[in-house]
Short mmCIF file of C-alpha atoms in Angstrom, two decimals:
data_model
loop_
_atom_site.label_atom_id
_atom_site.label_comp_id
_atom_site.label_asym_id
_atom_site.label_seq_id
_atom_site.Cartn_x
_atom_site.Cartn_y
_atom_site.Cartn_z
CA MET A 1 85.26 -63.27 -37.63
CA TRP A 2 88.03 -64.81 -39.77
CA THR A 3 87.75 -68.46 -38.77
CA PRO A 4 86.81 -70.60 -41.76
CA LEU A 5 83.87 -72.85 -41.00
CA PRO A 6 83.29 -75.55 -43.63
CA ALA A 7 79.56 -75.83 -42.83
CA GLY A 8 79.24 -72.04 -43.00
CA HIS A 9 81.09 -71.93 -46.31
CA ASP A 10 78.86 -74.68 -47.73
CA LEU A 11 75.74 -72.84 -46.60
CA LEU A 12 77.03 -69.63 -48.19
CA GLN A 13 77.70 -71.44 -51.46
CA PHE A 14 74.24 -73.03 -51.50
CA PHE A 15 72.64 -69.74 -50.46
CA ALA A 16 74.39 -67.79 -53.24
CA ALA A 17 73.12 -70.28 -55.82
CA TYR A 18 69.63 -70.15 -54.32
CA GLN A 19 69.62 -66.34 -54.48
CA LEU A 20 70.63 -66.46 -58.14
CA LYS A 21 67.73 -68.83 -58.85
CA ASN A 22 65.36 -66.63 -56.79
CA LEU A 23 66.56 -63.54 -58.65
CA TYR A 24 65.72 -65.22 -61.95
CA ASP A 25 62.25 -66.18 -60.66
CA THR A 26 61.68 -62.69 -59.29
CA VAL A 27 62.43 -61.12 -62.66
CA VAL A 28 60.42 -63.69 -64.66
CA TRP A 29 57.38 -63.44 -62.36
CA ASP A 30 57.72 -59.66 -61.89
CA ASP A 31 57.79 -59.77 -58.08
CA GLY A 32 59.04 -56.19 -57.86
CA ALA A 33 62.13 -54.15 -57.14
CA LEU A 34 62.16 -54.90 -53.40
CA PHE A 35 62.62 -58.62 -54.03
CA VAL A 36 65.19 -58.00 -56.77
CA ALA A 37 67.20 -55.89 -54.32
CA HIS A 38 66.79 -58.50 -51.58
CA HIS A 39 68.12 -61.32 -53.77
CA VAL A 40 71.01 -59.26 -55.17
CA LEU A 41 72.10 -58.01 -51.75
CA SER A 42 71.70 -61.42 -50.09
CA GLY A 43 73.74 -63.03 -52.87
CA LEU A 44 76.42 -60.36 -52.48
CA VAL A 45 76.64 -61.06 -48.74
CA ALA A 46 76.98 -64.79 -49.41
CA TRP A 47 79.76 -64.12 -51.93
CA GLY A 48 81.58 -61.86 -49.47
CA GLY A 49 81.19 -64.43 -46.70
CA MET A 50 82.94 -66.96 -48.92
CA HIS A 51 85.52 -64.81 -50.72
CA ALA A 52 86.08 -61.49 -48.93
CA GLY A 53 89.64 -60.32 -49.27
CA GLY A 54 90.29 -61.49 -52.83
CA SER A 55 93.14 -63.93 -53.45
CA GLY A 56 94.32 -63.61 -49.85
CA GLY A 57 90.72 -63.91 -48.70
CA GLY A 58 88.93 -66.82 -47.26
CA GLY A 59 85.77 -65.08 -46.30
CA LEU A 60 84.48 -63.63 -43.12
CA GLY A 61 81.82 -64.28 -40.53
CA GLN A 62 81.18 -67.83 -41.71
CA VAL A 63 79.99 -68.82 -38.24
CA TYR A 64 77.17 -66.27 -38.66
CA ALA A 65 76.18 -67.88 -41.97
CA VAL A 66 74.83 -70.84 -40.00
CA PHE A 67 72.12 -68.56 -38.61
CA PHE A 68 71.53 -66.07 -41.42
CA MET A 69 71.75 -68.46 -44.37
CA GLY A 70 70.63 -71.59 -42.54
CA ILE A 71 68.43 -71.40 -39.45
CA SER A 72 66.61 -68.23 -40.52
CA GLU A 73 65.55 -69.96 -43.75
CA VAL A 74 63.24 -72.34 -41.83
CA SER A 75 60.55 -69.67 -42.14
CA THR A 76 61.26 -69.41 -45.87
CA ALA A 77 60.79 -73.17 -46.29
CA LEU A 78 57.40 -72.92 -44.58
CA LEU A 79 56.46 -69.97 -46.80
CA VAL A 80 57.38 -71.95 -49.93
CA LEU A 81 55.05 -74.74 -48.79
CA LEU A 82 52.31 -72.23 -47.95
CA ALA A 83 52.61 -70.59 -51.38
CA ASN A 84 51.33 -73.80 -52.94
CA PHE A 85 47.91 -73.01 -51.43
CA ASP A 86 47.61 -69.74 -53.38
CA ASP A 87 45.12 -70.15 -56.24
CA GLU A 88 47.03 -67.76 -58.53
CA LEU A 89 50.65 -68.59 -57.73
CA GLY A 90 50.28 -72.12 -56.40
CA VAL A 91 48.02 -75.06 -57.08
CA PRO A 92 44.45 -73.95 -57.89
CA GLY A 93 41.97 -75.60 -55.52
CA LEU A 94 44.58 -76.87 -53.05
CA ALA A 95 43.41 -74.46 -50.32
CA ASP A 96 39.80 -75.60 -50.80
CA ALA A 97 40.80 -79.26 -50.73
CA PHE A 98 43.00 -78.92 -47.61
CA PRO A 99 41.86 -75.83 -45.67
CA THR A 100 43.22 -77.06 -42.34
CA ALA A 101 46.66 -77.74 -43.81
CA ARG A 102 46.74 -74.21 -45.20
CA ILE A 103 45.83 -72.73 -41.82
CA VAL A 104 48.40 -74.87 -39.98
CA LEU A 105 51.13 -73.96 -42.47
CA GLY A 106 50.17 -70.28 -42.27
CA ALA A 107 50.33 -70.35 -38.48
CA ALA A 108 53.62 -72.29 -38.48
CA PHE A 109 55.13 -69.81 -40.94
CA THR A 110 53.97 -66.83 -38.87
CA VAL A 111 55.28 -68.25 -35.60
CA ALA A 112 58.60 -69.23 -37.19
CA PHE A 113 58.96 -65.84 -38.87
CA VAL A 114 58.24 -63.89 -35.69
CA PHE A 115 60.50 -66.03 -33.53
CA ILE A 116 63.42 -66.39 -35.92
CA ARG A 117 63.30 -63.17 -37.95
CA ILE A 118 61.88 -60.71 -35.42
CA ALA A 119 63.10 -62.01 -32.06
CA VAL A 120 66.39 -63.81 -32.80
CA TRP A 121 67.60 -62.12 -36.03
CA PRO A 122 68.15 -58.64 -34.50
CA TRP A 123 70.15 -60.16 -31.63
CA VAL A 124 72.43 -62.15 -33.95
CA ALA A 125 72.75 -59.08 -36.21
CA TYR A 126 73.82 -57.08 -33.16
CA LEU A 127 76.49 -59.69 -32.33
CA PHE A 128 77.77 -59.66 -35.92
CA LEU A 129 77.88 -55.86 -36.06
CA ARG A 130 79.64 -55.78 -32.69
CA ASP A 131 82.31 -58.10 -34.13
CA VAL A 132 82.56 -55.94 -37.27
CA ARG A 133 83.07 -52.85 -35.14
CA ALA A 134 85.75 -54.59 -33.05
CA ALA A 135 87.55 -55.74 -36.21
CA LEU A 136 87.46 -52.24 -37.71
CA ARG A 137 88.83 -50.70 -34.51
CA ASP A 138 91.77 -53.09 -34.25
CA GLU A 139 94.52 -51.20 -36.10
CA SER A 140 96.91 -54.17 -35.81
CA ASP A 141 94.57 -56.64 -37.52
CA GLU A 142 95.83 -57.01 -41.10
CA LEU A 143 92.86 -59.18 -42.08
CA ALA A 144 90.46 -56.46 -40.95
CA LYS A 145 92.38 -53.89 -42.98
CA ALA A 146 92.30 -56.09 -46.09
CA ARG A 147 88.61 -56.87 -45.65
CA ARG A 148 87.44 -53.45 -44.50
CA PRO A 149 85.29 -52.77 -47.60
CA TRP A 150 83.57 -56.14 -47.18
CA LEU A 151 83.00 -55.55 -43.47
CA LEU A 152 81.34 -52.24 -44.26
CA VAL A 153 79.28 -53.59 -47.17
CA ILE A 154 78.08 -56.71 -45.36
CA GLY A 155 77.37 -54.73 -42.19
CA GLY A 156 75.33 -52.19 -44.17
CA ILE A 157 73.42 -54.87 -46.06
CA LEU A 158 72.70 -56.71 -42.81
CA GLY A 159 71.26 -53.50 -41.38
CA ALA A 160 69.02 -53.08 -44.43
CA LEU A 161 67.93 -56.74 -44.36
CA THR A 162 67.14 -56.42 -40.66
CA ILE A 163 64.81 -53.51 -41.40
CA LEU A 164 63.29 -55.54 -44.24
CA GLN A 165 62.26 -58.26 -41.74
CA PHE A 166 60.01 -55.70 -40.04
CA VAL A 167 58.58 -54.53 -43.38
CA TRP A 168 57.69 -58.14 -44.14
CA LEU A 169 56.20 -58.54 -40.66
CA ALA A 170 53.84 -55.67 -41.44
CA GLU A 171 52.87 -57.36 -44.73
CA ILE A 172 52.30 -60.68 -42.96
CA ALA A 173 50.15 -58.98 -40.32
CA SER A 174 48.13 -57.13 -42.94
CA ARG A 175 47.53 -60.21 -45.07
CA GLY A 176 46.79 -62.37 -42.02
CA TRP A 177 44.29 -59.83 -40.74
CA GLY A 178 42.60 -59.66 -44.14
CA GLU A 179 42.31 -63.44 -44.31
CA ALA A 180 41.02 -63.67 -40.73
CA VAL A 181 38.32 -61.09 -41.51
CA ALA A 182 37.37 -63.00 -44.66
CA LEU A 183 36.88 -66.19 -42.62
CA MET A 184 34.46 -64.49 -40.24
#
């Protein structure tokens, strides 16, 4: 939990900057309160992962950042590409010009999202929360005592973000069903 991991720290730093940029976009494009909360909470987790514990800090759970701020974002990258095919938010006419590419990207995004965010994410979240619980129970661990508020905050945010994956799955299923019906 306390081992610094340079790659994890770098991912957290990049992720925090990305969440700040996404927060700006969310406000400018009026994406709604759910996305504002998502970007604020995700940025807070990234900050805590880098700096939990203040001046004596050094972060926490940086090994988990490789999954949560790295691997899990593969589905996000596919979604960003797919968004270009939206006539309102992307490039008008792109979906008509390349309908197969849109379908392939949509399918790739859906498969990646379900595998990474629905199948793997809860398992890695369980492992992280198990480590948090072990750290909080260890009365002799001074680092855990110093970082207790961050352990609780990040653990709570991770729980909320895990639930959010299933909310998004419902949205993906609804939109996918609507588009499948429209094609028939």
